[in-house]
RNA sequence: GCGCCCGUAGCUCAAUCGGAUAGAGCAUUGGACUACGAAUCCAAAGGUUGCAGGUUCGAGUCCUGCCGGGCGCGCCA
């Protein structure tokens, strides 16, 4: 990567000019303005203290040395307060095109993770109802992040943690049971905090079909049947929605199985041995306040039931200790932020490094329809299902929109805008660039340019502003990948792709690819092919298709 | 009351773990199709980065205090 090469050149120059001095952290960055070159470094500011010289003077001395790197730089300059600006030889960007063409799908792949084993747990919605729009954001983000991490050298497992145990499941079972009674003509009193969605009726019908004598069974047994069938049915529905959304998990992990394997009891015993729990008012408490939490938390309630927290500690303990993951990434809705300290505290208490758990909090999704904000609640059955979104908007546009914001930023999902297959919808802007390039190649093939030996193409014929800018943008892909991987931020790719597409459209409008001049035609086709490859690789990391025709 | 996140152009958002003159898209206004796809391009206009201090070569970014919004604060998950 060019950045790395510049960094090495700077380090070498420092050594030559100032001898062996301690070298603090410094940056090679891309300036916002083109007039400051392709890259810049703050090395002079960083060395100011130890050398006790004005930054400008340090920079000037270094530039004299750096200027010798003629093959790499076209120009090296000192700017105002003490920046050093680099203009990279355009030859570098043009030669890179051949690399892109040869590496194809693998162009941009880097080894940031060095094979580290990472578990990404996301969505993990309770199986108490269908996925809605908010889950969709987590699904898109988690899956895309997984793709990015795979691309940056991690060994990734995608996992869905199934909360198939506890109070909510009981309520779910009872909700179905009551609806079954109602369907059989009994008058029922449906409690306020039960699940009210229409899908509960569907499940009740299904239960009655499988167990016609359900209501004659003992109530406890009947509810248990309702609960099991409900969980299974809902989970299947969730799974099929996710698959349709191009989200495929490696592992579906049952909370209940943790108990059946005795993991939770083993963990509680471990905490007891370490003296980290105590009994109070009939409940078992964990001393989480000793580990950064605001207060102590209950593990076993006074009625003997385990809390969700107890299972979750065991779950995470197992992730690191038994399953050997180096890194666990959890994607949670931002409404769970209060839970982070608690869980990290538990890891600390167990002697595990809390930094190996990365919790990404994803802000809420606001649904806008007809310019109006719609509120959502699973219990009330008032929500837009992911299914509905996929029917109306489509997978590509939905994913692209979900991936167009930082996780810190709440997302307004304007369903009317998302449905529009027009310029207002940015996903098509990127896809259109890809389709346009495919169309050029189709034409090229018709004209007998089917097989091209790219090694013989003279890329130095590309000399216009738009051509160079596009080649540079293509080269930048590697940096974007690095940044997306480093910050767990797939949305950075979305912005990049819009930028790349823009650069392509500009080039396309100004220059004709297929012309009488065969050498130039081939060079421009190479530029287009490089762009196409990067568009496709990028879209692929977002889980969005790259259509050849639209 | 306490904690977390956010506040940037009319709207929706960027800004590379502190970098230079804060950028895009949409909307608005004006322009560009007899050649590879106009789902495109070009141009104009749009800002005291919520407010007030502080830290330093340098602050949208870090610290403190306010103001405004969202979300949490259970022996729920």
XYZ file of C-alpha atoms (C1' of nucleotides) in Angstrom:
627
model
C 0.000 0.000 0.000
C 1.247 3.430 -0.953
C 0.680 4.867 2.506
C 3.015 2.349 4.013
C 5.665 3.081 1.420
C 5.482 6.789 2.149
C 5.759 6.121 5.846
C 8.882 4.080 5.322
C 10.366 6.805 3.137
C 9.712 9.371 5.869
C 11.243 7.165 8.543
C 14.315 6.673 6.397
C 14.628 10.405 5.790
C 14.395 11.160 9.512
C 17.170 8.696 10.168
C 19.411 10.152 7.489
C 18.871 13.763 8.527
C 18.647 13.550 12.312
C 20.298 10.244 13.073
C 18.952 7.656 15.507
C 16.286 9.501 17.479
C 13.142 8.109 19.091
C 10.376 8.220 16.522
C 6.941 9.008 17.940
C 3.626 8.085 16.307
C 3.051 10.101 13.193
C 0.449 9.993 10.470
C 0.367 9.744 6.730
C -2.988 11.146 5.788
C -4.836 12.203 2.708
C -5.528 15.917 2.809
C -9.011 17.110 2.159
C -7.911 19.464 -0.574
C -6.205 18.272 -3.723
C -3.978 21.344 -3.687
C -2.182 19.837 -0.699
C -1.096 16.804 -2.630
C -2.179 13.178 -2.492
C -0.755 12.547 0.955
C 0.617 14.585 3.808
C 2.468 13.947 7.028
C 2.584 15.700 10.368
C 6.035 14.345 11.190
C 7.522 17.823 11.681
C 5.031 18.674 14.453
C 5.617 15.403 16.145
C 9.388 15.884 16.181
C 9.167 19.490 17.330
C 9.556 18.714 21.035
C 12.442 16.272 20.894
C 14.428 18.250 18.330
C 13.551 21.660 19.732
C 13.349 23.130 16.245
C 10.515 24.949 14.496
C 8.374 22.516 12.491
C 8.928 24.428 9.285
C 12.668 23.965 9.564
C 12.366 20.247 10.316
C 10.061 19.796 7.351
C 12.392 21.608 4.989
C 15.336 19.449 5.967
C 13.306 16.281 5.473
C 11.989 17.351 2.115
C 15.503 17.739 0.749
C 16.027 14.098 1.558
C 12.601 12.899 0.478
C 12.936 14.621 -2.829
C 15.438 11.992 -3.836
C 12.639 9.421 -4.074
C 11.976 10.395 -7.669
C 10.448 7.111 -8.711
C 7.731 7.376 -6.067
C 6.969 11.082 -5.901
C 6.288 13.613 -8.553
C 6.632 16.431 -6.071
C 7.283 16.894 -2.362
C 6.615 20.228 -0.704
C 6.570 21.943 2.636
C 3.388 23.802 3.483
C 2.665 26.613 5.935
C 2.799 25.451 9.531
C 5.048 22.477 8.772
C 3.182 19.859 6.794
C 4.969 17.864 4.160
C 2.840 17.245 1.105
C 3.439 14.444 -1.341
C 2.346 14.161 -4.909
C 2.556 10.537 -5.852
C 3.724 9.721 -9.330
C 0.675 9.068 -11.512
C 2.540 6.071 -12.863
C 1.930 4.366 -9.537
C -1.838 4.687 -9.821
C -1.864 3.601 -13.436
C 0.297 0.569 -12.830
C -2.036 -0.342 -10.007
C -4.805 -0.909 -12.559
C -3.077 -4.001 -13.820
C -2.894 -5.295 -10.266
C -6.634 -4.761 -9.817
C -7.375 -6.602 -13.024
C -5.166 -9.514 -12.084
C -6.332 -9.795 -8.488
C -10.008 -9.448 -9.396
C -12.254 -10.478 -6.483
C -9.293 -10.403 -4.175
C -8.297 -6.856 -4.914
C -8.396 -4.948 -1.644
C -7.970 -7.977 0.555
C -5.574 -7.276 3.445
C -4.392 -9.126 6.477
C -5.364 -6.834 9.301
C -6.796 -9.599 11.465
C -3.903 -12.018 11.022
C -6.242 -14.958 11.287
C -7.729 -13.901 14.622
C -10.866 -15.844 15.493
C -13.798 -13.510 15.860
C -17.387 -14.245 16.787
C -19.950 -11.739 15.590
C -23.228 -12.034 17.384
C -26.035 -9.979 15.926
C -29.786 -9.570 15.614
C -30.460 -12.215 18.315
C -34.043 -11.002 18.487
C -36.249 -12.840 20.957
C -38.301 -15.450 19.153
C -41.491 -13.751 20.237
C -42.422 -12.236 16.913
C -41.299 -11.541 13.374
C -38.275 -9.386 12.633
C -39.037 -5.755 12.165
C -37.282 -2.836 10.599
C -34.972 -2.219 13.550
C -33.669 -5.767 13.430
C -33.021 -5.221 9.747
C -30.460 -2.569 10.507
C -28.610 -4.847 12.885
C -28.770 -7.669 10.354
C -27.346 -5.563 7.550
C -24.663 -4.066 9.759
C -23.599 -7.330 11.332
C -23.506 -9.276 8.113
C -21.626 -6.577 6.270
C -19.175 -6.229 9.126
C -18.621 -9.970 8.987
C -17.907 -9.731 5.263
C -15.481 -6.873 5.849
C -13.653 -8.709 8.606
C -13.351 -11.824 6.469
C -11.906 -9.629 3.757
C -9.404 -8.134 6.183
C -7.950 -11.376 7.396
C -10.144 -12.475 10.301
C -11.629 -15.886 10.735
C -15.278 -15.050 11.286
C -18.240 -16.897 12.772
C -21.703 -15.332 12.524
C -23.896 -16.304 15.441
C -27.499 -15.788 16.484
C -28.114 -16.165 20.209
C -31.596 -17.544 20.754
C -33.275 -16.370 23.926
C -35.430 -19.457 24.176
C -35.796 -19.358 27.920
C -37.259 -17.157 30.587
C -40.261 -15.029 31.342
C -40.863 -13.729 27.854
C -41.083 -17.260 26.485
C -43.663 -18.138 29.111
C -45.711 -15.116 28.181
C -45.428 -16.099 24.543
C -46.722 -19.591 25.305
C -49.592 -18.250 27.319
C -50.471 -15.739 24.622
C -50.809 -18.536 22.095
C -52.768 -20.656 24.566
C -55.275 -17.878 25.135
C -55.714 -17.285 21.431
C -56.294 -20.999 20.956
C -59.033 -20.848 23.556
C -60.504 -17.841 21.838
C -60.494 -19.641 18.491
C -62.385 -22.453 20.125
C -65.061 -19.988 21.095
C -64.130 -19.430 24.705
C -64.370 -15.986 26.131
C -60.955 -14.829 27.222
C -59.382 -11.968 29.057
C -56.236 -11.025 27.186
C -53.706 -9.306 29.486
C -52.174 -5.996 28.515
C -48.574 -7.213 28.508
C -49.145 -10.296 26.348
C -48.212 -10.554 22.669
C -50.978 -9.076 20.609
C -49.744 -9.488 17.066
C -51.890 -11.229 14.476
C -49.231 -13.910 14.019
C -50.167 -15.299 17.442
C -53.498 -16.400 15.955
C -51.685 -18.166 13.125
C -49.560 -20.062 15.595
C -52.610 -20.916 17.701
C -54.286 -22.356 14.614
C -51.232 -24.415 13.910
C -51.102 -25.741 17.480
C -54.784 -26.675 17.327
C -54.218 -28.492 14.050
C -51.380 -30.520 15.591
C -53.091 -30.979 18.955
C -56.873 -30.971 18.477
C -57.336 -31.910 22.114
C -55.098 -29.129 23.394
C -57.646 -27.540 25.660
C -58.387 -30.841 27.342
C -54.790 -31.189 28.414
C -53.552 -29.960 31.721
C -53.029 -26.220 31.424
C -49.351 -26.316 32.236
C -48.657 -28.959 29.647
C -50.788 -27.207 27.043
C -48.932 -23.955 27.547
C -45.614 -25.765 27.245
C -46.732 -27.186 23.903
C -47.847 -23.752 22.750
C -44.531 -22.290 23.793
C -42.429 -24.871 21.968
C -44.397 -24.657 18.760
C -44.440 -20.882 18.923
C -40.671 -20.646 19.345
C -40.054 -23.095 16.542
C -42.473 -21.414 14.157
C -41.241 -17.926 14.853
C -37.622 -18.957 14.596
C -38.226 -20.526 11.208
C -39.863 -17.343 10.084
C -36.932 -15.269 11.352
C -34.487 -17.541 9.644
C -36.258 -17.338 6.318
C -36.464 -13.528 6.497
C -32.767 -13.339 7.184
C -31.879 -15.658 4.365
C -33.925 -13.605 2.012
C -32.008 -10.584 3.293
C -28.801 -12.470 2.359
C -27.830 -12.972 5.963
C -26.708 -16.511 6.631
C -25.509 -17.601 10.054
C -22.844 -20.148 10.856
C -24.371 -20.868 14.207
C -27.691 -20.618 16.032
C -26.916 -20.760 19.711
C -29.627 -21.701 22.171
C -29.653 -20.026 25.569
C -31.515 -23.021 26.932
C -28.714 -25.338 25.837
C -26.325 -23.468 28.135
C -28.460 -24.593 31.052
C -28.859 -28.114 29.754
C -25.107 -28.437 29.447
C -24.734 -27.189 33.008
C -22.667 -24.208 31.902
C -24.599 -21.730 33.982
C -24.351 -23.674 37.219
C -20.664 -24.282 36.603
C -20.161 -20.586 36.125
C -22.046 -19.662 39.259
C -19.935 -22.129 41.204
C -16.837 -20.526 39.785
C -18.035 -17.121 40.931
C -18.838 -18.555 44.348
C -15.310 -19.950 44.660
C -13.897 -16.565 43.823
C -16.121 -15.018 46.480
C -17.812 -12.760 43.971
C -21.390 -13.551 44.894
C -23.505 -13.250 48.015
C -27.052 -13.981 49.112
C -29.476 -11.263 50.052
C -33.240 -11.343 50.449
C -33.379 -14.856 49.066
C -31.598 -13.965 45.819
C -28.031 -14.567 44.663
C -26.161 -11.403 43.799
C -23.024 -10.787 41.762
C -20.660 -8.105 43.026
C -20.641 -6.238 39.733
C -20.147 -2.889 41.451
C -16.619 -4.025 42.272
C -15.970 -4.155 38.538
C -17.221 -0.857 37.227
C -20.980 -1.382 37.284
C -23.236 1.028 39.131
C -24.718 -1.594 41.404
C -24.694 -5.303 42.134
C -26.907 -7.511 39.994
C -29.029 -10.536 40.633
C -28.041 -13.879 39.114
C -30.653 -16.114 40.720
C -33.965 -14.612 41.698
C -35.638 -15.363 44.988
C -38.088 -17.628 43.156
C -35.170 -19.777 42.008
C -35.184 -18.628 38.383
C -31.976 -17.499 36.729
C -31.787 -14.030 35.278
C -30.852 -13.356 31.689
C -27.591 -11.941 32.995
C -26.550 -15.256 34.552
C -26.899 -17.032 31.242
C -25.170 -14.262 29.411
C -22.081 -14.410 31.603
C -21.834 -18.139 31.011
C -22.353 -17.575 27.308
C -19.502 -15.086 27.076
C -17.253 -17.082 29.320
C -17.739 -19.970 26.954
C -17.012 -17.819 23.911
C -13.544 -17.047 25.195
C -12.597 -19.980 27.370
C -14.202 -23.044 25.778
C -14.634 -21.928 22.202
C -11.365 -20.031 21.980
C -12.400 -16.811 20.265
C -9.864 -13.991 20.316
C -12.512 -11.377 19.833
C -16.254 -11.255 20.416
C -18.249 -8.537 18.694
C -21.811 -7.992 19.845
C -24.260 -5.813 18.013
C -26.938 -4.503 20.301
C -29.718 -2.025 19.991
C -28.731 1.218 21.656
C -31.479 0.715 24.235
C -29.275 -1.976 25.797
C -26.345 0.336 26.444
C -26.807 0.146 30.197
C -25.936 -3.527 29.999
C -22.422 -3.084 28.615
C -20.691 -2.194 31.873
C -22.321 -5.103 33.610
C -21.168 -7.677 31.125
C -17.667 -6.257 30.799
C -17.475 -6.181 34.575
C -18.347 -9.853 34.660
C -15.552 -10.644 32.221
C -13.115 -8.689 34.356
C -14.257 -10.602 37.407
C -13.577 -13.859 35.604
C -10.056 -12.738 34.803
C -10.840 -12.198 31.139
C -9.870 -9.096 29.229
C -12.977 -6.960 28.688
C -11.323 -5.384 25.673
C -11.765 -8.628 23.798
C -15.467 -7.941 23.888
C -16.479 -5.204 21.491
C -20.038 -4.034 21.850
C -21.348 -2.026 18.935
C -24.486 -0.163 19.849
C -26.764 0.529 16.949
C -29.073 3.483 17.220
C -32.759 3.249 16.511
C -34.486 3.215 13.172
C -37.272 5.701 12.680
C -39.736 4.784 10.028
C -41.023 7.640 7.940
C -44.077 7.042 5.825
C -45.898 9.788 4.018
C -43.612 12.256 5.781
C -44.844 10.983 9.120
C -42.960 9.252 11.895
C -44.370 5.848 12.814
C -43.767 4.327 16.210
C -43.073 0.666 16.755
C -43.664 -1.843 19.514
C -43.497 -5.612 19.308
C -45.924 -6.216 22.139
C -48.577 -4.014 20.614
C -48.073 -5.593 17.240
C -47.425 -2.166 15.765
C -44.356 -2.494 13.628
C -43.255 -2.707 10.080
C -41.918 -6.154 9.448
C -38.643 -6.709 7.668
C -40.603 -8.911 5.260
C -42.781 -6.017 4.268
C -39.745 -3.859 3.653
C -38.185 -6.479 1.421
C -41.417 -6.837 -0.527
C -41.830 -3.148 -1.071
C -38.287 -1.823 -1.238
C -36.145 -4.792 -2.205
C -33.041 -6.251 -0.648
C -30.445 -4.070 -2.357
C -31.987 -0.721 -1.544
C -32.836 -1.787 2.000
C -29.337 -2.981 2.765
C -27.737 0.031 1.162
C -29.838 2.446 3.189
C -29.161 0.602 6.440
C -25.463 0.720 5.655
C -25.383 4.382 4.838
C -25.075 5.626 8.394
C -22.650 5.334 11.223
C -24.004 3.031 13.936
C -23.985 6.026 16.298
C -26.458 7.882 14.208
C -30.185 7.227 14.392
C -31.521 6.320 10.999
C -34.586 7.779 9.375
C -35.898 5.187 6.979
C -38.079 7.003 4.501
C -39.981 4.184 2.924
C -41.407 6.293 0.108
C -37.946 7.433 -0.900
C -36.514 3.948 -0.598
C -39.100 2.612 -3.016
C -38.249 5.132 -5.685
C -36.168 3.677 -8.448
C -34.710 7.016 -9.287
C -31.846 9.355 -8.786
C -32.979 10.082 -5.258
C -32.060 6.574 -4.273
C -28.282 6.353 -4.008
C -28.022 2.584 -4.369
C -28.950 2.851 -8.036
C -26.325 5.490 -8.598
C -23.641 2.968 -7.720
C -25.288 0.050 -9.477
C -25.816 2.169 -12.564
C -22.090 2.795 -12.834
C -21.518 -0.943 -12.773
C -24.206 -1.612 -15.372
C -22.826 1.112 -17.619
C -19.392 -0.469 -17.576
C -20.858 -3.869 -18.377
C -22.630 -2.281 -21.282
C -19.364 -0.851 -22.602
C -17.769 -4.273 -22.478
C -20.687 -5.796 -24.274
C -20.178 -3.271 -27.028
C -16.428 -3.874 -27.010
C -16.955 -7.589 -27.476
C -19.250 -6.911 -30.421
C -16.429 -4.907 -31.948
C -14.055 -7.813 -31.621
C -12.296 -6.761 -28.429
C -13.188 -9.942 -26.567
C -9.824 -11.173 -25.432
C -7.417 -8.565 -24.162
C -3.916 -9.162 -22.884
C -3.870 -6.559 -20.149
C -0.139 -6.850 -19.594
C 0.447 -5.363 -22.996
C -1.848 -2.409 -22.490
C -0.149 0.975 -22.195
C -1.889 2.590 -19.230
C 0.332 5.640 -19.446
C -1.943 6.843 -22.231
C -4.418 7.781 -19.532
C -3.524 11.369 -18.826
C -6.647 13.462 -18.431
C -7.746 14.808 -15.066
C -10.764 12.502 -14.945
C -8.797 9.409 -15.846
C -6.126 10.028 -13.233
C -8.737 10.882 -10.613
C -10.572 7.634 -11.284
C -7.370 5.584 -11.131
C -6.526 7.228 -7.805
C -9.982 6.523 -6.455
C -9.607 2.883 -7.404
C -6.300 2.714 -5.563
C -7.927 4.245 -2.494
C -10.130 1.190 -2.075
C -7.428 -0.551 -0.054
C -7.323 2.254 2.447
C -11.082 2.297 2.799
C -11.093 -1.419 3.446
C -8.468 -0.964 6.118
C -10.418 1.796 7.760
C -13.726 -0.103 7.594
C -12.045 -3.112 9.187
C -10.185 -1.172 11.819
C -13.215 0.788 12.991
C -15.780 -1.965 12.441
C -17.494 0.494 10.170
C -18.872 -0.955 6.930
C -20.714 2.297 6.240
C -17.401 3.864 5.228
C -17.551 1.639 2.185
C -20.940 2.994 1.254
C -19.599 6.517 1.080
C -16.581 5.382 -0.842
C -18.668 3.580 -3.444
C -20.794 6.648 -4.027
C -17.590 8.582 -4.512
C -16.148 6.028 -6.869
C -19.339 5.915 -8.908
C -19.311 9.688 -9.118
C -15.746 9.668 -10.366
C -16.671 7.100 -12.971
C -19.726 8.975 -14.221
C -17.610 12.104 -14.570
C -15.030 10.247 -16.581
C -17.680 8.580 -18.697
C -19.375 11.831 -19.610
C -16.175 13.486 -20.679
C -14.361 10.691 -22.468
C -15.389 8.102 -24.964
C -14.015 4.672 -24.215
C -14.433 2.917 -27.560
C -12.726 4.875 -30.307
C -10.587 4.579 -33.424
C -7.459 4.802 -31.323
C -6.972 1.175 -30.327
C -4.227 1.733 -27.752
C -6.210 4.408 -25.965
C -9.358 2.286 -26.166
C -7.567 -0.576 -24.464
C -6.174 1.664 -21.738
C -9.609 3.106 -21.034
C -11.181 -0.336 -21.056
C -8.625 -1.297 -18.420
C -9.599 1.691 -16.348
C -13.260 0.703 -16.666
C -12.523 -2.882 -15.770
C -10.582 -1.810 -12.669
C -13.491 0.367 -11.650
C -15.977 -2.417 -12.279
C -13.980 -4.851 -10.159
C -13.794 -2.442 -7.249
C -17.474 -1.542 -7.499
C -18.361 -5.189 -7.390
C -16.003 -6.023 -4.527
C -17.320 -3.096 -2.548
C -20.983 -3.820 -3.177
C -20.353 -7.427 -2.345
C -19.035 -6.430 1.069
C -22.269 -4.565 1.648
C -24.238 -7.592 0.490
C -25.639 -5.638 -2.439
C -25.826 -7.026 -5.975
C -23.920 -5.643 -8.933
C -26.361 -5.923 -11.843
C -25.077 -6.003 -15.413
C -28.299 -4.513 -16.687
C -30.876 -2.404 -14.942
C -31.609 12.944 39.625
C -27.617 9.491 37.378
C -25.499 7.092 32.886
C -24.769 6.390 27.380
C -25.454 8.483 22.347
C -26.420 12.709 19.337
C -26.505 18.270 17.955
C -22.460 20.259 11.328
C -25.860 24.009 4.813
C -33.348 24.453 4.180
C -33.483 18.500 4.747
C -30.578 13.700 5.440
C -25.637 12.911 6.681
C -19.699 12.778 5.977
C -15.180 14.728 7.822
C -9.421 9.095 8.080
C -8.256 7.406 16.859
C -6.366 16.532 17.151
C -4.587 18.505 11.083
C -4.455 22.968 6.591
C -9.637 26.987 3.177
C -15.590 21.856 7.226
C -17.492 18.191 2.321
C -21.438 15.071 -0.317
C -26.537 13.836 -1.667
C -31.489 15.733 -1.794
C -34.277 20.163 -2.478
C -33.687 25.275 -5.271
C -31.893 28.022 -9.756
C -29.518 27.858 -14.637
C -27.289 24.765 -18.429
C -25.720 19.726 -21.399
C -28.409 13.994 -25.176
C -27.183 13.097 -34.096
C -21.530 8.306 -30.970
C -20.222 3.287 -25.507
C -27.104 3.433 -20.996
C -29.590 11.126 -19.300
C -31.081 6.059 -13.243
C -25.919 10.673 -16.064
C -23.000 15.292 -16.219
C -21.655 20.794 -15.540
C -22.458 25.428 -12.914
C -24.537 28.668 -9.101
C -26.167 29.375 -4.218
C -26.212 27.564 0.640
C -22.060 27.561 7.464
C -20.309 31.778 13.872
C -20.028 23.049 13.412
C -26.224 24.239 19.749
C -23.933 28.115 23.534
C -19.717 29.682 26.812
C -14.967 28.815 28.529
C -10.334 25.680 28.619
C -6.061 22.506 26.735
C -1.893 23.673 22.042
C 1.768 24.823 16.760
C -3.580 23.483 15.339
C -10.315 21.848 18.014
C -16.409 19.885 14.424
C -13.152 16.213 17.005
C -10.270 16.314 23.587
C -11.727 18.629 28.918
C -15.427 21.563 32.051
C -20.246 23.901 32.458
C -24.872 25.033 30.328
C -29.085 24.413 26.316
C -31.866 20.993 23.202
C -33.172 15.819 21.425
C -33.037 10.248 21.765
C -32.369 5.960 24.870
C -31.567 3.525 29.414
C -31.626 3.382 34.943
C -35.973 -4.283 37.236
C -35.198 -10.225 41.410
C -37.461 -8.114 32.478
C -34.787 -9.623 28.153
